[in-house]
PDB file of C-alpha atoms and ligand atoms in Angstrom:
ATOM      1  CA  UNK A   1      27.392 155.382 126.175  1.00  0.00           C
ATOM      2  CA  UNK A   2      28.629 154.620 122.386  1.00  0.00           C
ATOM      3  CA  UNK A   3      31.471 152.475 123.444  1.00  0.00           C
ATOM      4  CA  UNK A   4      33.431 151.636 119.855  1.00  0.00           C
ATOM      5  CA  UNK A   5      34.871 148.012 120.132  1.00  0.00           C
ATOM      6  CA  UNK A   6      37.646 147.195 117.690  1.00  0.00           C
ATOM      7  CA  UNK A   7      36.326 144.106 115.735  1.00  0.00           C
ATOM      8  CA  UNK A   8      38.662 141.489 113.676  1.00  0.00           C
ATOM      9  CA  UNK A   9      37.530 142.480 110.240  1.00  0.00           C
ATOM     10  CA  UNK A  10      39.713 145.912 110.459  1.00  0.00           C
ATOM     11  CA  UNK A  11      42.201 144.207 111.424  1.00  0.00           C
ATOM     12  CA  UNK A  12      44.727 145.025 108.403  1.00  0.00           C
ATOM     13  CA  UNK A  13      47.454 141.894 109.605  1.00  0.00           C
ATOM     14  CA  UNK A  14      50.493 144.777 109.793  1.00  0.00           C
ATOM     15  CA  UNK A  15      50.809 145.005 113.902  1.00  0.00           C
ATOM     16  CA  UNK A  16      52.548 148.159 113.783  1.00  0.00           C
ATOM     17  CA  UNK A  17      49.299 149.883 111.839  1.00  0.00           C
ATOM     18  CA  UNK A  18      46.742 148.202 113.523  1.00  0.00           C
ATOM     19  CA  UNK A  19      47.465 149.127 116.777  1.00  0.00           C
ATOM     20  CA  UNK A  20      47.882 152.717 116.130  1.00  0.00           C
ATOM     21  CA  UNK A  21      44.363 152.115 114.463  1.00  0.00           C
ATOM     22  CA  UNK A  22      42.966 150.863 117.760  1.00  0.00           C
ATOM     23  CA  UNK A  23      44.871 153.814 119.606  1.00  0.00           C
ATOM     24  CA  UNK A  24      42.421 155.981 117.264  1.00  0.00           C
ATOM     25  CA  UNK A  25      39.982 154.016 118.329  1.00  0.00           C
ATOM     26  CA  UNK A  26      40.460 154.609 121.935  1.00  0.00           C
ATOM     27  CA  UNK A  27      40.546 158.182 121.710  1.00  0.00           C
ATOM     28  CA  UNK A  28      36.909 157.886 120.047  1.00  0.00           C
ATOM     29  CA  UNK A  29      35.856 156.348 123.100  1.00  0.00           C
ATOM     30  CA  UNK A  30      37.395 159.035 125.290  1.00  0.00           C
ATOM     31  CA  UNK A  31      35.718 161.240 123.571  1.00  0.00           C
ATOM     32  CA  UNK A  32      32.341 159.151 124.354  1.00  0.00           C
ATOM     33  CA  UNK A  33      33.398 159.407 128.044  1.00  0.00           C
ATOM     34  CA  UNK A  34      33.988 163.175 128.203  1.00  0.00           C
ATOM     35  CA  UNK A  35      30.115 163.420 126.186  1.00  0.00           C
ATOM     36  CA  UNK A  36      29.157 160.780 129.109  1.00  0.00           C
ATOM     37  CA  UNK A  37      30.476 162.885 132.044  1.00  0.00           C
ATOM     38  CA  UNK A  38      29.492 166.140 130.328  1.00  0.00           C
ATOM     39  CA  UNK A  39      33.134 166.706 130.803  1.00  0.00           C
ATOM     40  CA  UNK A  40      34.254 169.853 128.459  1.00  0.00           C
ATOM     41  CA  UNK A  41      37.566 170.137 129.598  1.00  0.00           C
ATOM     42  CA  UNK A  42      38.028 166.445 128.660  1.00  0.00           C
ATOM     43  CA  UNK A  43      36.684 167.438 125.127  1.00  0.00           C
ATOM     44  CA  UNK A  44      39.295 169.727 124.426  1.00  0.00           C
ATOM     45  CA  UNK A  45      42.130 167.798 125.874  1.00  0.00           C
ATOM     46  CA  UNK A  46      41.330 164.772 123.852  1.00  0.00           C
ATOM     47  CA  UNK A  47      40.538 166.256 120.507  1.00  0.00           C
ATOM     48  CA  UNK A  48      43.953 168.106 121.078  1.00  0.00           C
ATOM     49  CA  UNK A  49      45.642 164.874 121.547  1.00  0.00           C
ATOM     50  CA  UNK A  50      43.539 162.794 118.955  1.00  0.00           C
ATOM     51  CA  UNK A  51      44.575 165.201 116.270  1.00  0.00           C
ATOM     52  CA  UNK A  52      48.117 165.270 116.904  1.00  0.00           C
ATOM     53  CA  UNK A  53      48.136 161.507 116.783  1.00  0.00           C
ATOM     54  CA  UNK A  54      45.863 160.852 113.417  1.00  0.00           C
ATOM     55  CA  UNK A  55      48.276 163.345 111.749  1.00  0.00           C
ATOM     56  CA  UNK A  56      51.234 161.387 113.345  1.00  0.00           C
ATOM     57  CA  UNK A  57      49.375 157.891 112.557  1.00  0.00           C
ATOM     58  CA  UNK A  58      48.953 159.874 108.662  1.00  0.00           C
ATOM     59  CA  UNK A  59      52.476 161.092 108.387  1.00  0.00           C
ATOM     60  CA  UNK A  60      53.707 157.148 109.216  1.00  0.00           C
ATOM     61  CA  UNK A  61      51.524 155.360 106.963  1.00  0.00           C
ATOM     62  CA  UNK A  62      52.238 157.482 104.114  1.00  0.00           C
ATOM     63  CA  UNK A  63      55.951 157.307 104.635  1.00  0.00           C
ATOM     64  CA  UNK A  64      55.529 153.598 104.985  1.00  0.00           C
ATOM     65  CA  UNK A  65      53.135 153.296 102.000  1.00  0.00           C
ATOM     66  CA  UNK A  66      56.298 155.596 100.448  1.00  0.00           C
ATOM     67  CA  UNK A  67      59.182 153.256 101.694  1.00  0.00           C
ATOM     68  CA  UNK A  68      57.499 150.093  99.531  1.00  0.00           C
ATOM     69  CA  UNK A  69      56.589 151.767  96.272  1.00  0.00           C
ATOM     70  CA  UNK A  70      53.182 152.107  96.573  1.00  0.00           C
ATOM     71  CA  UNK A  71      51.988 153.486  93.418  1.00  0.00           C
ATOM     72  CA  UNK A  72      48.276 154.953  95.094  1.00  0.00           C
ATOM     73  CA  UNK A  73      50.616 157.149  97.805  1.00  0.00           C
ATOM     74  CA  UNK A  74      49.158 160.104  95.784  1.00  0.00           C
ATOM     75  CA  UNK A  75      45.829 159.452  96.291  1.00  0.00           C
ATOM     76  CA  UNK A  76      46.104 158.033  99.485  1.00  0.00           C
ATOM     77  CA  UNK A  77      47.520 161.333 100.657  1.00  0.00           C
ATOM     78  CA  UNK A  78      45.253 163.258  99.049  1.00  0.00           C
ATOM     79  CA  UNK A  79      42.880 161.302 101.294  1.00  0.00           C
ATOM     80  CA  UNK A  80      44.505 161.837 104.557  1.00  0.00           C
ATOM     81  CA  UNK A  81      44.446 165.855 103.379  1.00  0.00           C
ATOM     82  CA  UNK A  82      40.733 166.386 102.755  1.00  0.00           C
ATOM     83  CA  UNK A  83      40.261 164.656 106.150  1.00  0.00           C
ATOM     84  CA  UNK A  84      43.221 166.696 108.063  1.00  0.00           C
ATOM     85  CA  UNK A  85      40.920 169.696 106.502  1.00  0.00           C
ATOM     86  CA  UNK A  86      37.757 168.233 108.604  1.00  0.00           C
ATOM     87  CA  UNK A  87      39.590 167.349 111.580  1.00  0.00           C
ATOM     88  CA  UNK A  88      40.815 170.761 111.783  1.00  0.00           C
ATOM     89  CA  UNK A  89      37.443 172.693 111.114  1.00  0.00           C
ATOM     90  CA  UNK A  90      36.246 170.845 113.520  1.00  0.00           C
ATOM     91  CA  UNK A  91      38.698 171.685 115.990  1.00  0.00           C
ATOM     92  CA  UNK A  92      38.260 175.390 115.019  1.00  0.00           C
ATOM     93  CA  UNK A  93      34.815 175.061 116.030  1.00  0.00           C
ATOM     94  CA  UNK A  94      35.318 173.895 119.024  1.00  0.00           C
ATOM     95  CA  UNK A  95      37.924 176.772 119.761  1.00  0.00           C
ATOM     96  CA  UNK A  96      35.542 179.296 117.994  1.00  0.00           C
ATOM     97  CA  UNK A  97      32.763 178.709 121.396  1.00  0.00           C
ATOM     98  CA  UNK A  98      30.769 176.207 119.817  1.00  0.00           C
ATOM     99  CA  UNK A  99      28.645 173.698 121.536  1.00  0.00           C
ATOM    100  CA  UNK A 100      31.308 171.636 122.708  1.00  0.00           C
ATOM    101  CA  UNK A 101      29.073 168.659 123.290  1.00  0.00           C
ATOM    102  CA  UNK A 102      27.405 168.840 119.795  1.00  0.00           C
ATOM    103  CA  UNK A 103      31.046 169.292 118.090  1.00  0.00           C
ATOM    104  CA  UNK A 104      32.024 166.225 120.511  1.00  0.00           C
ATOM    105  CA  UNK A 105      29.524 164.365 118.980  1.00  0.00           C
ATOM    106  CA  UNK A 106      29.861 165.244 115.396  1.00  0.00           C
ATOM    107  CA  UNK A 107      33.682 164.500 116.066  1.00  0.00           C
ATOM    108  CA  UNK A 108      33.176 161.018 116.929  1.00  0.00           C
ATOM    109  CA  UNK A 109      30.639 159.701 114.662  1.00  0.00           C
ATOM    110  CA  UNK A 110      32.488 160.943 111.666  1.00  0.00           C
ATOM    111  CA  UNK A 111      35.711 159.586 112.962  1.00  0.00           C
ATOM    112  CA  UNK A 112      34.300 156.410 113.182  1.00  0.00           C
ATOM    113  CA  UNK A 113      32.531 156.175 110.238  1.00  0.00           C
ATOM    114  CA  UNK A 114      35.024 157.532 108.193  1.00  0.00           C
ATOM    115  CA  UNK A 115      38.429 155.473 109.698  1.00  0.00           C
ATOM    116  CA  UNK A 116      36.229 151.755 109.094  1.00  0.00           C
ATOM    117  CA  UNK A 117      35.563 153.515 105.627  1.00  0.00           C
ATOM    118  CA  UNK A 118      38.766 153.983 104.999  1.00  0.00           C
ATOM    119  CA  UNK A 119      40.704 150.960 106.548  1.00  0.00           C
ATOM    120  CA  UNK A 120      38.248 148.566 104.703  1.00  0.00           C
ATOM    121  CA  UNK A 121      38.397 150.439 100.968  1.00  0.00           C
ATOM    122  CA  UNK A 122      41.990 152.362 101.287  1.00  0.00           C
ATOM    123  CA  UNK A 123      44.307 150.863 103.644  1.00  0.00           C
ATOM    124  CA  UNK A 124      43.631 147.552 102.493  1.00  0.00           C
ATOM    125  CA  UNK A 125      44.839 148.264  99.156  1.00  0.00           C
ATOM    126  CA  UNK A 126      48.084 148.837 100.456  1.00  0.00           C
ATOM    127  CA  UNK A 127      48.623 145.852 102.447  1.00  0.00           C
ATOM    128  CA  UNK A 128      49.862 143.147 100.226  1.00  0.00           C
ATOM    129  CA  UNK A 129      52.762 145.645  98.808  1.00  0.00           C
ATOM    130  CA  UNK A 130      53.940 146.845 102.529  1.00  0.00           C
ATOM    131  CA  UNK A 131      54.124 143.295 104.201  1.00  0.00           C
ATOM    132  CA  UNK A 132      56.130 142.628 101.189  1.00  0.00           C
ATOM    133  CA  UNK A 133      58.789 144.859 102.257  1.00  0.00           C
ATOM    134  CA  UNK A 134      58.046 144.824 106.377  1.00  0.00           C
ATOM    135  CA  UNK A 135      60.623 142.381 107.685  1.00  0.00           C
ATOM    136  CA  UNK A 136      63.527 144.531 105.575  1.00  0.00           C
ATOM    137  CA  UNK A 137      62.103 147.858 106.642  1.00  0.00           C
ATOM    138  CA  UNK A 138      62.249 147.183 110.883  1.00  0.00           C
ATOM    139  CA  UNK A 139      64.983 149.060 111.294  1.00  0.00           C
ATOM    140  CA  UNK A 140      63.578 151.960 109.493  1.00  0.00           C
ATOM    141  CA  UNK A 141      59.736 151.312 110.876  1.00  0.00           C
ATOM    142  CA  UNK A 142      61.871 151.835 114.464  1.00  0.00           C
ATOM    143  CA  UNK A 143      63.691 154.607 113.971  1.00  0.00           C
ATOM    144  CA  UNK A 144      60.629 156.423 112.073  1.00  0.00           C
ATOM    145  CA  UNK A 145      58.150 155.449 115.158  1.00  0.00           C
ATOM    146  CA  UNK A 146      60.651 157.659 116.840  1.00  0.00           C
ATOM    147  CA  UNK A 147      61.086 160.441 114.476  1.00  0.00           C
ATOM    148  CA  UNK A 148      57.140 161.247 114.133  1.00  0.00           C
ATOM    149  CA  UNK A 149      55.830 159.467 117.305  1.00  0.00           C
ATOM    150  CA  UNK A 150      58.558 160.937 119.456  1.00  0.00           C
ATOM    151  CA  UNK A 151      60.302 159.051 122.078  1.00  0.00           C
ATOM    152  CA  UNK A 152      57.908 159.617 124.795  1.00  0.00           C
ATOM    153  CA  UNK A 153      54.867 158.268 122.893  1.00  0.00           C
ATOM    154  CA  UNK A 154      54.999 154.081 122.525  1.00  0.00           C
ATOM    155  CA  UNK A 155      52.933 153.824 119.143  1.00  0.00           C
TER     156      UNK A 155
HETATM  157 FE1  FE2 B   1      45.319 155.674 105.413  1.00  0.00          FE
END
Protein backbone atom coordinates (compact mmCIF):
# COMPACT_ATOMS: atom_id res chain seq x y z
CA UNK A 1 0.00 0.00 0.00
CA UNK A 2 1.20 3.78 -0.88
CA UNK A 3 1.10 4.93 2.65
CA UNK A 4 1.92 9.01 2.35
CA UNK A 5 3.98 10.02 5.52
CA UNK A 6 3.99 13.73 6.31
CA UNK A 7 7.76 14.69 6.32
CA UNK A 8 9.31 17.98 8.14
CA UNK A 9 10.21 19.84 5.01
CA UNK A 10 6.29 20.73 4.36
CA UNK A 11 6.06 21.70 7.36
CA UNK A 12 5.09 25.55 6.71
CA UNK A 13 5.79 26.61 10.84
CA UNK A 14 1.88 28.11 11.00
CA UNK A 15 0.21 25.10 13.29
CA UNK A 16 -3.16 26.00 12.35
CA UNK A 17 -2.23 25.32 8.35
CA UNK A 18 -0.13 22.56 8.78
CA UNK A 19 -2.29 20.41 10.42
CA UNK A 20 -5.15 20.85 8.16
CA UNK A 21 -2.32 19.99 5.55
CA UNK A 22 -1.68 16.68 7.27
CA UNK A 23 -5.60 16.18 7.62
CA UNK A 24 -5.31 16.26 3.61
CA UNK A 25 -2.84 14.08 3.94
CA UNK A 26 -4.72 11.54 5.82
CA UNK A 27 -7.53 11.45 3.61
CA UNK A 28 -4.89 10.48 0.75
CA UNK A 29 -4.12 7.60 2.71
CA UNK A 30 -7.75 6.62 3.20
CA UNK A 31 -8.09 6.71 -0.04
CA UNK A 32 -4.95 4.17 -0.35
CA UNK A 33 -6.89 1.95 2.13
CA UNK A 34 -10.24 1.86 0.30
CA UNK A 35 -7.79 0.98 -3.22
CA UNK A 36 -6.15 -1.65 -0.60
CA UNK A 37 -9.45 -3.28 0.50
CA UNK A 38 -10.98 -2.86 -2.96
CA UNK A 39 -13.45 -1.00 -0.90
CA UNK A 40 -15.77 1.23 -3.41
CA UNK A 41 -18.06 2.40 -1.01
CA UNK A 42 -15.06 3.75 0.96
CA UNK A 43 -14.02 5.55 -2.35
CA UNK A 44 -16.95 7.53 -2.57
CA UNK A 45 -17.34 8.35 1.04
CA UNK A 46 -13.87 9.69 1.29
CA UNK A 47 -13.56 11.65 -1.89
CA UNK A 48 -16.97 13.18 -0.68
CA UNK A 49 -15.42 14.17 2.50
CA UNK A 50 -11.84 15.04 1.10
CA UNK A 51 -13.42 17.55 -1.19
CA UNK A 52 -15.50 19.28 1.19
CA UNK A 53 -12.48 19.72 3.39
CA UNK A 54 -9.70 20.96 0.62
CA UNK A 55 -12.38 23.54 -0.37
CA UNK A 56 -12.86 24.33 3.41
CA UNK A 57 -8.87 24.09 3.99
CA UNK A 58 -8.97 26.66 0.43
CA UNK A 59 -11.66 28.98 1.62
CA UNK A 60 -9.42 29.46 5.16
CA UNK A 61 -6.15 30.00 3.72
CA UNK A 62 -7.29 32.46 1.32
CA UNK A 63 -9.22 34.40 3.88
CA UNK A 64 -6.17 34.19 6.05
CA UNK A 65 -3.74 35.03 3.20
CA UNK A 66 -6.69 38.01 2.84
CA UNK A 67 -6.71 39.06 6.61
CA UNK A 68 -2.63 39.96 6.34
CA UNK A 69 -2.44 41.77 3.03
CA UNK A 70 -1.06 39.37 0.99
CA UNK A 71 -0.53 40.94 -2.25
CA UNK A 72 -0.33 37.19 -4.40
CA UNK A 73 -4.15 36.36 -2.87
CA UNK A 74 -5.10 36.74 -6.59
CA UNK A 75 -3.04 34.32 -7.88
CA UNK A 76 -3.08 32.15 -5.13
CA UNK A 77 -6.81 31.83 -5.64
CA UNK A 78 -6.66 31.49 -9.00
CA UNK A 79 -4.61 28.44 -8.00
CA UNK A 80 -6.93 26.88 -5.59
CA UNK A 81 -9.71 27.40 -8.68
CA UNK A 82 -8.03 25.51 -11.51
CA UNK A 83 -7.51 22.74 -8.90
CA UNK A 84 -11.27 22.93 -7.35
CA UNK A 85 -11.97 22.43 -11.35
CA UNK A 86 -9.86 18.95 -11.18
CA UNK A 87 -11.06 17.87 -7.96
CA UNK A 88 -14.47 18.18 -9.17
CA UNK A 89 -14.06 16.41 -12.68
CA UNK A 90 -12.75 13.96 -10.96
CA UNK A 91 -15.47 13.51 -8.68
CA UNK A 92 -17.88 13.65 -11.69
CA UNK A 93 -16.18 10.74 -12.96
CA UNK A 94 -16.48 8.84 -10.34
CA UNK A 95 -20.34 9.65 -10.13
CA UNK A 96 -20.56 9.30 -14.01
CA UNK A 97 -19.76 4.98 -13.43
CA UNK A 98 -16.24 5.17 -13.96
CA UNK A 99 -13.71 2.74 -12.77
CA UNK A 100 -13.82 3.68 -9.33
CA UNK A 101 -10.49 2.10 -8.54
CA UNK A 102 -8.65 3.74 -11.53
CA UNK A 103 -10.33 7.30 -10.59
CA UNK A 104 -9.17 6.32 -6.86
CA UNK A 105 -5.91 6.10 -8.05
CA UNK A 106 -5.63 9.01 -10.33
CA UNK A 107 -7.21 10.95 -7.28
CA UNK A 108 -4.46 10.28 -5.02
CA UNK A 109 -1.38 10.56 -6.95
CA UNK A 110 -2.35 13.93 -8.24
CA UNK A 111 -3.34 15.07 -4.83
CA UNK A 112 -0.16 14.30 -3.63
CA UNK A 113 1.88 15.49 -6.13
CA UNK A 114 0.18 18.51 -6.60
CA UNK A 115 -0.41 19.66 -2.54
CA UNK A 116 3.87 19.09 -1.93
CA UNK A 117 3.93 21.20 -5.27
CA UNK A 118 2.12 23.65 -4.01
CA UNK A 119 3.03 23.93 -0.22
CA UNK A 120 6.79 24.04 -1.23
CA UNK A 121 6.43 26.85 -4.29
CA UNK A 122 2.95 28.69 -3.17
CA UNK A 123 2.20 28.45 0.38
CA UNK A 124 5.55 29.21 1.34
CA UNK A 125 5.44 32.49 -0.20
CA UNK A 126 2.90 33.46 2.07
CA UNK A 127 4.35 32.53 5.26
CA UNK A 128 6.59 35.26 6.40
CA UNK A 129 3.57 37.95 5.83
CA UNK A 130 0.81 35.70 7.83
CA UNK A 131 3.00 34.84 10.98
CA UNK A 132 3.47 38.49 10.92
CA UNK A 133 -0.01 39.13 11.72
CA UNK A 134 -0.93 35.48 13.55
CA UNK A 135 -0.73 36.30 17.24
CA UNK A 136 -3.25 39.56 16.50
CA UNK A 137 -5.51 37.54 14.25
CA UNK A 138 -6.42 34.41 17.05
CA UNK A 139 -9.45 35.64 17.75
CA UNK A 140 -10.45 35.89 14.21
CA UNK A 141 -8.41 32.47 13.10
CA UNK A 142 -11.08 30.99 15.99
CA UNK A 143 -14.06 32.26 15.13
CA UNK A 144 -13.32 31.65 11.21
CA UNK A 145 -12.27 27.79 12.02
CA UNK A 146 -15.86 27.86 13.07
CA UNK A 147 -17.53 29.71 10.37
CA UNK A 148 -16.03 27.43 7.39
CA UNK A 149 -14.97 24.32 9.41
CA UNK A 150 -18.23 24.23 11.30
CA UNK A 151 -18.48 23.46 14.88
CA UNK A 152 -18.58 19.81 14.62
CA UNK A 153 -15.33 19.49 12.61
CA UNK A 154 -11.95 20.24 14.99
CA UNK A 155 -9.59 21.59 12.10
FE1 LIG B 1 -2.72 27.28 -0.95
Amino acid sequence: MDHFEWTEDLNLGIDIIDSQHKRIVDYINEINVAIFHEDVAMIFDVMERLKDYTLDHFAFEEQLMNQAGYVLLEAHQQVHRRFEDKIKKLEDSLLNGQDPFGVARRIRTSLMAWLIQHIKHEDVDYVPVVKKVLNKKQGWINAALDRIFGQTEEA
